[in-house]
CSV table of C-alpha atoms and ligand atoms in Angstrom, one decimal:
chain,number,residue,atom,x,y,z
W,212,MET,CA,94.2,77.7,119.8
W,213,ASN,CA,95.0,74.0,120.0
W,214,ALA,CA,97.2,72.5,117.3
W,215,SER,CA,95.0,71.6,114.3
W,216,ARG,CA,95.2,69.9,110.9
W,217,VAL,CA,95.3,72.7,108.4
W,218,VAL,CA,95.3,72.3,104.6
W,219,LEU,CA,97.0,75.2,102.8
W,220,GLY,CA,95.8,75.3,99.2
W,221,VAL,CA,97.9,77.4,96.9
W,222,SER,CA,96.8,78.3,93.5
W,223,GLY,CA,98.8,79.7,90.6
W,224,GLY,CA,99.4,83.4,91.2
W,225,ILE,CA,102.5,85.4,92.0
W,226,ALA,CA,101.3,85.9,95.6
W,227,ALA,CA,102.1,82.2,96.1
W,228,TYR,CA,105.4,83.3,97.5
W,229,LYS,CA,103.5,85.0,100.4
W,230,ALA,CA,101.9,81.7,101.2
W,231,CYS,CA,105.3,80.6,102.4
W,232,GLU,CA,105.1,83.1,105.2
W,233,LEU,CA,101.6,81.9,106.1
W,234,LEU,CA,102.8,78.3,106.1
W,235,ARG,CA,105.7,79.3,108.4
W,236,ARG,CA,103.3,80.9,110.9
W,237,PHE,CA,101.0,77.8,111.0
W,238,SER,CA,104.0,75.4,111.4
W,239,GLU,CA,105.7,77.5,114.1
W,240,SER,CA,102.5,77.6,116.1
W,241,GLY,CA,102.4,73.8,116.1
W,242,HIS,CA,99.8,73.1,113.4
W,243,GLU,CA,100.1,70.1,111.1
W,244,VAL,CA,100.0,71.6,107.7
W,245,THR,CA,99.5,69.8,104.4
W,246,VAL,CA,100.2,72.0,101.5
W,247,VAL,CA,98.2,71.3,98.3
W,248,PRO,CA,99.5,73.5,95.5
W,249,THR,CA,98.0,73.5,92.1
W,250,ALA,CA,100.2,72.6,89.1
W,251,ALA,CA,100.2,76.3,88.2
W,252,ALA,CA,101.3,77.3,91.8
W,253,LEU,CA,104.4,75.1,91.3
W,254,HIS,CA,105.5,77.5,88.5
W,255,PHE,CA,105.9,80.2,91.2
W,256,VAL,CA,107.1,78.2,94.2
W,257,GLY,CA,108.5,74.7,93.9
W,258,GLU,CA,107.5,71.5,95.7
W,259,ALA,CA,110.8,71.5,97.7
W,260,THR,CA,109.9,74.8,99.4
W,261,TRP,CA,106.5,73.6,100.5
W,262,ALA,CA,107.9,70.3,101.7
W,263,ALA,CA,110.7,71.9,103.6
W,264,LEU,CA,108.5,74.5,105.3
W,265,SER,CA,105.7,72.1,106.2
W,266,GLY,CA,107.9,69.0,107.0
W,267,ARG,CA,105.6,66.9,104.8
W,268,PRO,CA,105.3,66.1,101.1
W,269,ALA,CA,103.2,68.4,99.0
W,270,ALA,CA,101.0,66.8,96.4
W,271,THR,CA,99.3,68.3,93.5
W,272,GLU,CA,97.6,65.4,91.6
W,273,THR,CA,95.2,62.8,92.8
W,274,TRP,CA,97.4,60.1,91.1
W,275,GLU,CA,100.2,60.4,93.6
W,276,ARG,CA,100.1,57.9,96.6
W,277,VAL,CA,96.7,56.6,95.3
W,278,HIS,CA,96.5,53.8,97.9
W,279,GLU,CA,96.1,56.5,100.6
W,280,VAL,CA,93.1,57.9,98.8
W,281,PRO,CA,94.4,61.5,99.3
W,282,HIS,CA,91.6,63.1,97.3
W,283,VAL,CA,89.2,62.2,100.0
W,284,ARG,CA,91.3,61.8,103.1
W,285,ILE,CA,93.0,65.2,103.1
W,286,GLY,CA,89.8,67.1,103.1
W,287,GLN,CA,87.9,64.8,105.5
W,288,GLN,CA,90.6,65.1,108.1
W,289,ALA,CA,91.2,68.8,108.0
W,290,ASP,CA,90.1,71.3,110.7
W,291,LEU,CA,90.5,74.1,108.3
W,292,VAL,CA,91.2,74.6,104.6
W,293,VAL,CA,92.7,77.9,103.6
W,294,VAL,CA,93.4,78.7,100.0
W,295,ALA,CA,95.9,81.6,99.7
W,296,PRO,CA,96.2,82.9,97.1
W,297,ALA,CA,93.0,81.9,95.5
W,298,THR,CA,93.0,82.8,91.8
W,299,ALA,CA,89.9,83.7,89.7
W,300,ASP,CA,90.2,80.2,88.1
W,301,LEU,CA,90.3,78.4,91.4
W,302,LEU,CA,87.3,80.4,92.7
W,303,ALA,CA,85.4,79.4,89.6
W,304,LYS,CA,86.3,75.8,89.9
W,305,ALA,CA,85.3,75.8,93.6
W,306,ALA,CA,82.0,77.5,92.9
W,307,HIS,CA,81.1,75.0,90.3
W,308,GLY,CA,82.3,71.9,92.1
W,309,LEU,CA,84.9,70.9,89.5
W,310,ALA,CA,87.4,68.4,90.8
W,311,ASP,CA,90.3,68.0,88.4
W,312,ASP,CA,93.2,68.1,90.8
W,313,LEU,CA,94.0,67.4,94.5
W,314,LEU,CA,93.1,70.9,95.7
W,315,THR,CA,89.7,71.0,94.1
W,316,ASN,CA,88.9,67.4,95.3
W,317,THR,CA,89.9,68.5,98.8
W,318,LEU,CA,87.6,71.4,98.6
W,319,LEU,CA,84.7,69.0,97.8
W,320,THR,CA,85.4,66.6,100.6
W,321,ALA,CA,86.2,69.1,103.3
W,322,ARG,CA,83.5,69.6,106.0
W,323,CYS,CA,85.5,72.0,108.0
W,324,PRO,CA,85.6,75.8,107.7
W,325,VAL,CA,87.1,77.0,104.3
W,326,VAL,CA,88.8,80.3,103.9
W,327,PHE,CA,89.6,81.7,100.5
W,328,ALA,CA,92.1,84.6,100.2
W,329,PRO,CA,91.8,85.8,96.6
W,330,ALA,CA,94.6,87.7,94.8
W,331,MET,CA,94.3,88.8,91.2
W,332,HIS,CA,94.2,91.9,89.1
W,333,THR,CA,91.3,94.4,89.8
W,334,GLU,CA,89.6,93.7,86.5
W,335,MET,CA,89.4,90.0,87.2
W,336,TRP,CA,88.2,90.5,90.8
W,337,GLU,CA,85.5,92.9,89.7
W,338,HIS,CA,84.3,90.8,86.7
W,339,PRO,CA,80.7,89.7,87.2
W,340,ALA,CA,81.8,86.0,86.7
W,341,THR,CA,84.2,86.2,89.7
W,342,GLN,CA,81.8,88.2,91.8
W,343,GLU,CA,79.0,85.6,91.2
W,344,ASN,CA,81.4,82.8,92.1
W,345,VAL,CA,82.4,84.6,95.3
W,346,ALA,CA,78.8,85.2,96.2
W,347,THR,CA,78.0,81.5,95.6
W,348,LEU,CA,80.9,80.4,97.8
W,349,ARG,CA,79.9,82.8,100.6
W,350,ARG,CA,76.3,81.6,100.4
W,351,ARG,CA,77.5,78.1,100.9
W,352,GLY,CA,79.3,79.2,104.1
W,353,ALA,CA,82.9,79.7,102.9
W,354,ILE,CA,84.8,82.8,104.0
W,355,VAL,CA,86.0,84.7,101.0
W,356,VAL,CA,88.1,87.6,102.3
W,357,GLU,CA,88.1,90.9,100.4
W,358,PRO,CA,91.5,91.4,98.6
W,359,ALA,CA,93.6,94.3,99.9
W,360,VAL,CA,94.2,97.4,97.9
W,361,GLY,CA,97.7,98.4,96.7
W,362,ARG,CA,100.4,97.6,94.3
W,363,LEU,CA,99.7,94.6,92.0
W,364,THR,CA,102.0,92.7,89.7
W,365,GLY,CA,103.5,95.0,87.0
W,366,VAL,CA,102.7,98.6,87.1
W,367,ASP,CA,99.1,98.3,88.2
W,368,THR,CA,97.6,99.4,91.5
W,369,GLY,CA,94.2,98.6,92.9
W,370,LYS,CA,92.1,96.1,94.7
W,371,GLY,CA,93.4,92.5,94.3
W,372,ARG,CA,96.4,92.1,96.6
W,373,LEU,CA,96.7,89.2,98.9
W,374,PRO,CA,96.1,90.5,102.4
W,375,ASP,CA,99.1,90.5,104.8
W,376,PRO,CA,99.9,86.8,105.6
W,377,ALA,CA,100.0,87.7,109.3
W,378,GLU,CA,96.5,89.0,109.1
W,379,ILE,CA,95.3,85.9,107.1
W,380,PHE,CA,96.9,83.8,109.9
W,381,ALA,CA,95.0,85.9,112.5
W,382,LEU,CA,91.8,85.4,110.7
W,383,CYS,CA,92.3,81.6,110.5
W,384,ARG,CA,93.1,81.5,114.2
W,385,HIS,CA,89.7,83.2,114.9
W,386,VAL,CA,88.0,80.7,112.6
W,387,LEU,CA,89.7,77.7,114.3
W,388,ARG,CA,88.9,79.0,117.7
W,389,ARG,CA,85.2,79.4,116.8
W,390,GLY,CA,85.2,76.0,115.1
W,391,GLY,CA,86.7,74.6,118.2
W,392,LEU,CA,83.9,75.9,120.3
W,393,ALA,CA,81.2,74.2,118.3
W,394,PRO,CA,82.8,71.0,116.8
W,395,GLY,CA,81.8,70.4,113.2
W,396,ALA,CA,79.6,73.4,113.1
W,397,PRO,CA,81.7,76.5,113.1
W,398,GLU,CA,79.4,79.5,113.5
W,399,ARG,CA,79.3,82.0,110.7
W,400,ASP,CA,76.4,83.8,112.3
W,401,LEU,CA,77.3,87.1,110.6
W,402,ALA,CA,77.3,85.7,107.1
W,403,GLY,CA,75.3,87.9,104.7
W,404,ARG,CA,75.6,90.9,107.2
W,405,HIS,CA,77.4,94.2,106.7
W,406,VAL,CA,78.9,95.6,109.9
W,407,VAL,CA,80.7,98.9,110.4
W,408,VAL,CA,83.4,99.2,113.1
W,409,SER,CA,85.2,102.4,114.0
W,410,ALA,CA,88.6,102.1,115.6
W,411,GLY,CA,91.5,104.2,116.8
W,412,GLY,CA,91.5,107.8,118.0
W,413,THR,CA,90.8,111.0,116.1
W,414,ARG,CA,93.3,113.8,115.8
W,415,GLU,CA,92.1,117.4,115.7
W,416,PRO,CA,94.6,119.6,114.1
W,417,LEU,CA,95.7,122.8,115.7
W,418,ASP,CA,98.3,123.8,113.1
W,419,PRO,CA,100.2,121.9,110.4
W,420,VAL,CA,102.4,120.1,113.0
W,421,ARG,CA,100.2,119.8,116.1
W,422,PHE,CA,97.0,118.1,117.0
W,423,LEU,CA,94.8,117.2,120.0
W,424,GLY,CA,94.7,113.4,120.2
W,425,ASN,CA,94.1,110.5,122.6
W,426,ARG,CA,95.7,107.3,123.6
W,427,SER,CA,93.5,104.8,121.7
W,428,SER,CA,95.6,102.2,119.8
W,429,GLY,CA,92.8,100.8,117.8
W,430,LYS,CA,93.4,97.2,118.9
W,431,GLN,CA,89.9,96.6,120.2
W,432,GLY,CA,88.3,97.9,117.0
W,433,HIS,CA,90.7,95.8,114.8
W,434,ALA,CA,89.9,92.7,116.9
W,435,LEU,CA,86.2,93.5,116.3
W,436,ALA,CA,86.8,93.8,112.6
W,437,ALA,CA,88.9,90.6,112.4
W,438,THR,CA,86.4,88.5,114.4
W,439,ALA,CA,83.5,89.8,112.3
W,440,VAL,CA,85.3,88.7,109.1
W,441,ALA,CA,85.8,85.3,110.7
W,442,ARG,CA,82.1,85.1,111.5
W,443,GLY,CA,81.3,85.7,107.8
W,444,ALA,CA,80.5,89.4,107.8
W,445,ARG,CA,81.3,92.0,105.2
W,446,VAL,CA,83.2,94.5,107.3
W,447,THR,CA,83.9,98.2,106.9
W,448,LEU,CA,86.6,99.3,109.3
W,449,VAL,CA,86.8,103.1,109.7
W,450,ALA,CA,90.3,103.5,111.2
W,451,ALA,CA,91.3,106.7,112.8
W,452,ASN,CA,95.1,107.0,113.0
W,453,THR,CA,95.8,103.4,113.8
W,454,ALA,CA,99.3,102.0,113.3
W,455,LEU,CA,98.0,98.4,112.9
W,456,PRO,CA,98.0,96.4,109.7
W,457,ASP,CA,94.7,96.1,107.9
W,458,PRO,CA,92.7,93.1,109.2
W,459,ALA,CA,92.4,90.5,106.3
W,460,GLY,CA,89.2,90.8,104.5
W,461,ALA,CA,87.9,94.1,105.9
W,462,ASP,CA,87.4,97.2,103.8
W,463,VAL,CA,89.4,99.8,105.5
W,464,VAL,CA,88.6,103.5,105.3
W,465,ARG,CA,91.3,105.6,106.9
W,466,VAL,CA,90.3,108.9,108.5
W,467,GLY,CA,92.0,111.5,110.7
W,468,THR,CA,89.5,113.9,112.3
W,469,ALA,CA,86.2,113.4,114.1
W,470,LEU,CA,84.4,115.1,111.2
W,471,GLN,CA,86.0,112.8,108.7
W,472,LEU,CA,85.1,109.8,110.8
W,473,ARG,CA,81.5,111.0,111.0
W,474,GLU,CA,81.3,111.2,107.3
W,475,ALA,CA,82.8,107.7,106.7
W,476,VAL,CA,80.7,106.0,109.4
W,477,LEU,CA,77.4,107.6,108.2
W,478,ARG,CA,78.2,106.6,104.6
W,479,ALA,CA,79.1,103.0,105.5
W,480,ALA,CA,76.1,102.8,107.9
W,481,GLU,CA,73.6,103.3,105.1
W,482,ASP,CA,73.3,99.6,104.4
W,483,ALA,CA,74.8,98.2,107.6
W,484,ASP,CA,73.2,95.7,109.9
W,485,ALA,CA,75.3,96.8,112.8
W,486,VAL,CA,77.5,99.8,113.7
W,487,VAL,CA,80.1,99.4,116.5
W,488,MET,CA,81.7,102.6,117.6
W,489,ALA,CA,85.0,101.5,119.2
W,490,ALA,CA,86.9,104.7,118.2
W,491,ALA,CA,87.8,107.3,120.7
W,492,VAL,CA,86.3,110.3,119.0
W,493,ALA,CA,87.4,113.7,120.2
W,494,ASP,CA,84.5,115.6,121.8
W,495,PHE,CA,86.2,118.9,121.0
W,496,ARG,CA,88.3,120.4,118.2
W,497,PRO,CA,90.3,123.6,118.1
W,498,ALA,CA,87.9,126.4,117.1
W,499,GLU,CA,90.5,127.7,114.6
W,500,TYR,CA,93.1,125.9,112.5
W,501,ALA,CA,96.3,128.0,112.1
W,502,THR,CA,97.5,127.5,108.6
W,503,GLY,CA,101.1,128.3,109.7
W,504,LYS,CA,102.9,126.8,112.6
W,505,ILE,CA,102.1,128.6,115.9
W,506,LYS,CA,105.4,130.1,117.0
W,507,LYS,CA,106.5,130.9,120.5
W,508,VAL,CA,107.4,134.5,121.2
W,509,ASP,CA,109.8,135.3,124.0
W,510,GLY,CA,108.0,137.3,126.7
W,511,VAL,CA,104.6,136.7,125.3
W,512,GLU,CA,102.1,134.3,127.0
W,513,PRO,CA,100.7,131.7,124.6
W,514,ALA,CA,97.1,132.3,123.6
W,515,PRO,CA,94.6,129.9,125.1
W,516,ILE,CA,93.2,127.3,122.7
W,517,ALA,CA,89.5,127.8,122.1
W,518,LEU,CA,87.6,124.6,121.5
W,519,VAL,CA,84.3,123.8,119.8
W,520,ARG,CA,82.1,120.6,120.2
W,521,ASN,CA,82.4,117.9,117.6
W,522,PRO,CA,79.2,116.1,116.6
W,523,ASP,CA,78.4,112.9,118.6
W,524,VAL,CA,78.5,110.3,115.9
W,525,LEU,CA,77.2,107.5,118.1
W,526,ALA,CA,74.2,109.5,119.2
W,527,GLU,CA,73.5,110.5,115.6
W,528,VAL,CA,73.7,106.9,114.3
W,529,SER,CA,71.5,105.7,117.1
W,530,ALA,CA,68.9,108.4,116.7
W,531,ASP,CA,68.7,108.2,112.9
W,532,ARG,CA,69.0,104.5,112.0
W,533,ALA,CA,69.7,104.0,108.4
W,534,ARG,CA,68.0,100.6,108.4
W,535,ASP,CA,65.2,99.0,110.4
W,536,GLY,CA,66.7,96.8,113.1
W,537,GLN,CA,70.2,98.2,112.8
W,538,VAL,CA,72.1,97.4,116.0
W,539,VAL,CA,74.2,100.2,117.3
W,540,VAL,CA,77.0,99.6,119.9
W,541,GLY,CA,78.9,102.2,121.8
W,542,PHE,CA,81.9,102.2,124.0
W,543,ALA,CA,82.5,104.0,127.3
W,544,ALA,CA,85.7,104.5,129.1
W,545,GLU,CA,85.1,105.3,132.7
W,546,THR,CA,87.5,105.7,135.6
W,547,ASP,CA,85.1,105.4,138.5
W,548,ASP,CA,81.5,104.5,139.3
W,549,VAL,CA,81.7,102.5,136.1
W,550,LEU,CA,78.2,100.9,136.0
W,551,ALA,CA,76.3,104.0,137.0
W,552,HIS,CA,78.1,106.2,134.5
W,553,GLY,CA,77.7,103.5,131.9
W,554,ARG,CA,73.9,103.2,132.3
W,555,ALA,CA,73.5,107.0,132.1
W,556,LYS,CA,75.6,107.1,129.0
W,557,LEU,CA,73.7,104.2,127.4
W,558,ALA,CA,70.4,106.2,127.9
W,559,ARG,CA,72.0,109.4,126.7
W,560,LYS,CA,73.4,108.0,123.5
W,561,GLY,CA,70.4,105.9,122.6
W,562,CYS,CA,72.4,102.9,121.5
W,563,ASP,CA,71.4,99.2,122.0
W,564,LEU,CA,74.5,98.1,123.7
W,565,LEU,CA,77.3,99.9,125.6
W,566,VAL,CA,80.7,98.3,126.2
W,567,VAL,CA,81.9,99.8,129.4
W,568,ASN,CA,85.7,99.7,130.1
W,569,GLU,CA,87.4,100.7,133.2
W,570,VAL,CA,90.4,102.8,132.2
W,571,GLY,CA,93.3,104.4,134.0
W,572,ASP,CA,96.4,103.0,135.6
W,573,GLY,CA,97.5,101.2,132.4
W,574,LYS,CA,94.1,99.5,131.9
W,575,ALA,CA,92.7,99.1,128.4
W,576,PHE,CA,94.7,101.7,126.3
W,577,GLY,CA,97.2,99.9,124.1
W,578,GLN,CA,96.9,96.6,126.1
W,579,ASP,CA,96.2,93.2,124.5
W,580,THR,CA,93.6,92.4,127.1
W,581,ASN,CA,90.5,94.1,128.3
W,582,SER,CA,87.8,93.6,130.9
W,583,ALA,CA,84.3,95.1,130.3
W,584,VAL,CA,80.7,95.1,131.1
W,585,LEU,CA,78.2,94.9,128.2
W,586,LEU,CA,75.1,96.9,129.1
W,587,GLY,CA,72.0,96.3,127.0
W,588,ALA,CA,69.3,98.9,126.6
W,589,ASP,CA,67.0,96.0,127.5
W,590,GLY,CA,68.5,96.0,131.0
W,591,SER,CA,70.9,93.1,130.3
W,592,GLU,CA,74.4,93.1,131.9
W,593,VAL,CA,77.2,90.8,130.8
W,594,HIS,CA,80.5,90.8,132.6
W,595,ILE,CA,83.7,89.8,130.7
W,596,ALA,CA,86.7,89.2,132.9
W,597,ASP,CA,90.1,90.4,131.8
W,598,SER,CA,90.5,88.6,128.4
W,599,PRO,CA,92.3,89.0,125.0
W,600,LYS,CA,90.6,91.7,123.0
W,601,GLU,CA,89.4,89.1,120.4
W,602,ILE,CA,87.5,87.2,123.2
W,603,LEU,CA,85.8,90.5,124.2
W,604,ALA,CA,85.1,91.2,120.5
W,605,ASP,CA,83.4,87.8,120.1
W,606,ALA,CA,81.3,88.4,123.2
W,607,ILE,CA,80.2,91.8,121.7
W,608,TRP,CA,79.3,90.1,118.4
W,609,ASP,CA,77.3,87.4,120.4
W,610,GLN,CA,75.2,90.2,121.9
W,611,VAL,CA,74.9,91.9,118.5
W,612,VAL,CA,73.8,88.7,116.8
W,613,ALA,CA,71.2,88.1,119.5
W,614,ARG,CA,69.7,91.5,118.7
W,615,LEU,CA,69.7,91.3,114.9
W,616,PRO,CA,66.4,90.8,113.1
W,617,ARG,CA,66.3,87.5,111.1
W,618,ALA,CA,68.7,87.4,108.2
W,619,GLU,CA,67.7,88.6,104.8
W,620,PRO,CA,70.9,87.4,103.2
W,621,GLU,CA,72.9,89.7,101.0
W,622,THR,CA,73.3,88.0,97.6
W,623,GLY,CA,76.1,90.0,96.0
W,624,ARG,CA,78.8,89.7,98.7
L,954,CTP,N1,81.6,109.1,120.4
L,954,CTP,C1,81.1,109.6,119.2
L,954,CTP,N2,81.3,110.9,118.9
L,954,CTP,C2,81.8,111.7,119.7
L,954,CTP,C3,82.3,111.3,121.0
L,954,CTP,C4,82.2,109.9,121.3
L,954,CTP,O1,80.6,108.8,118.4
L,954,CTP,N3,82.0,113.0,119.4
L,954,CTP,C5,81.3,107.7,120.8
L,954,CTP,C6,82.6,106.9,121.0
L,954,CTP,O2,83.0,106.2,119.8
L,954,CTP,C7,82.1,105.9,122.0
L,954,CTP,C8,81.0,106.6,122.8
L,954,CTP,O3,80.6,107.7,122.0
L,954,CTP,O4,81.5,104.7,121.4
L,954,CTP,C9,81.5,107.1,124.2
L,954,CTP,O5,82.3,108.1,124.1
L,954,CTP,P1,82.7,109.0,125.4
L,954,CTP,O6,83.7,110.0,124.9
L,954,CTP,O7,83.1,108.1,126.5
L,954,CTP,O8,81.3,109.6,125.8
L,954,CTP,P2,80.9,111.1,126.1
L,954,CTP,O9,79.5,111.3,125.7
L,954,CTP,O10,82.0,112.0,125.6
L,954,CTP,O11,80.9,111.1,127.7
L,954,CTP,P3,81.9,111.8,128.8
L,954,CTP,O12,82.8,112.8,128.0
L,954,CTP,O13,80.9,112.4,129.6
L,954,CTP,O14,82.6,110.7,129.4
């Protein structure tokens, strides 16, 4: 990502302190960041902190340095505006085009991608007024990430936390990269779409301390979720035993076993435009679960482990599409004769697209890069040379978008 001009808007919520971490990440990666806090934000974090971390003055009102016409210039010159945290009040002002301070003026003059990372109490987030404002902003092309679930200010717990600043930064990086590809017209070609991504590897318990598992790290699935959020989608990430932080803006459903993953994927797929099965799902599970730890006994051979087949989730989703035109994508990890095995698997599973990875000798599992061939049921074949997993993720979404029926935009999200 080339250095860009970023405006960091900060509105008045306690999560303002987390925006310092976001600012540090932008600054350290060479971006020119102008911080525009609201007056309320300065109650939480003072001007001196923003100025010191960004290396530039932070202005709140349009009446400061008026000769530089900051209320117009800051927005016009930005490559990205990110508001973190975005309070219910700020979202309402943005949705209605109010312009009573520098941040709201900037939002009206910006022609670049705009990302809002809301943080507030669950009741405020769920209130129809806020939800309608969010829907309005999304319809106009802004990316409004779903808040994370967890501890809120005070004793409350629920949806409304600011996502991890590192994940907001990763999202902004995707948005800037996409914006860079198409100057002035960043593609949010998944706006109004709901996509489901499975990631990680299932664990099939044998007894309370042991399981059958696999080496999947979940990185490719997480990259798919993060890039889909950046392209405007509502994302459900079904994560099987991943140790990665939740991608900003995705709804994450955590699962353990193949059966749990099946249930979560089928439920989420009911209203999904696309389902991407990047998870490594165990084909077998132990036929019996021992409720007590299986003990070794001296002089006695251990009993063999009997296995039973797990359902094939990808084949099931492909055969029984919950929606007309739903696009289904599978993954295949092959060690040899990659294309022939891939074509056969594509036909067997009945999906629209199969992402075929060559694995073994340290390839793919746990790595940050991946090479793949994207095989289409229509006979297409796209080769992606060894690239970061997010580049492969975007290439997959390009293929998905090309296969989606024309948008019938969601209104509520
Ligand atoms: N998959 C699934 N349910 C399973 C097993 C796999 O949904 N029980 C999905 C994976 O998420 C992946 C694709 O199927 O998208 C390919 O999985 P893979 O294990 O390579 O395919 P198999 O049919 O098991 O083929 P083989 O064991 O012959 O390699």
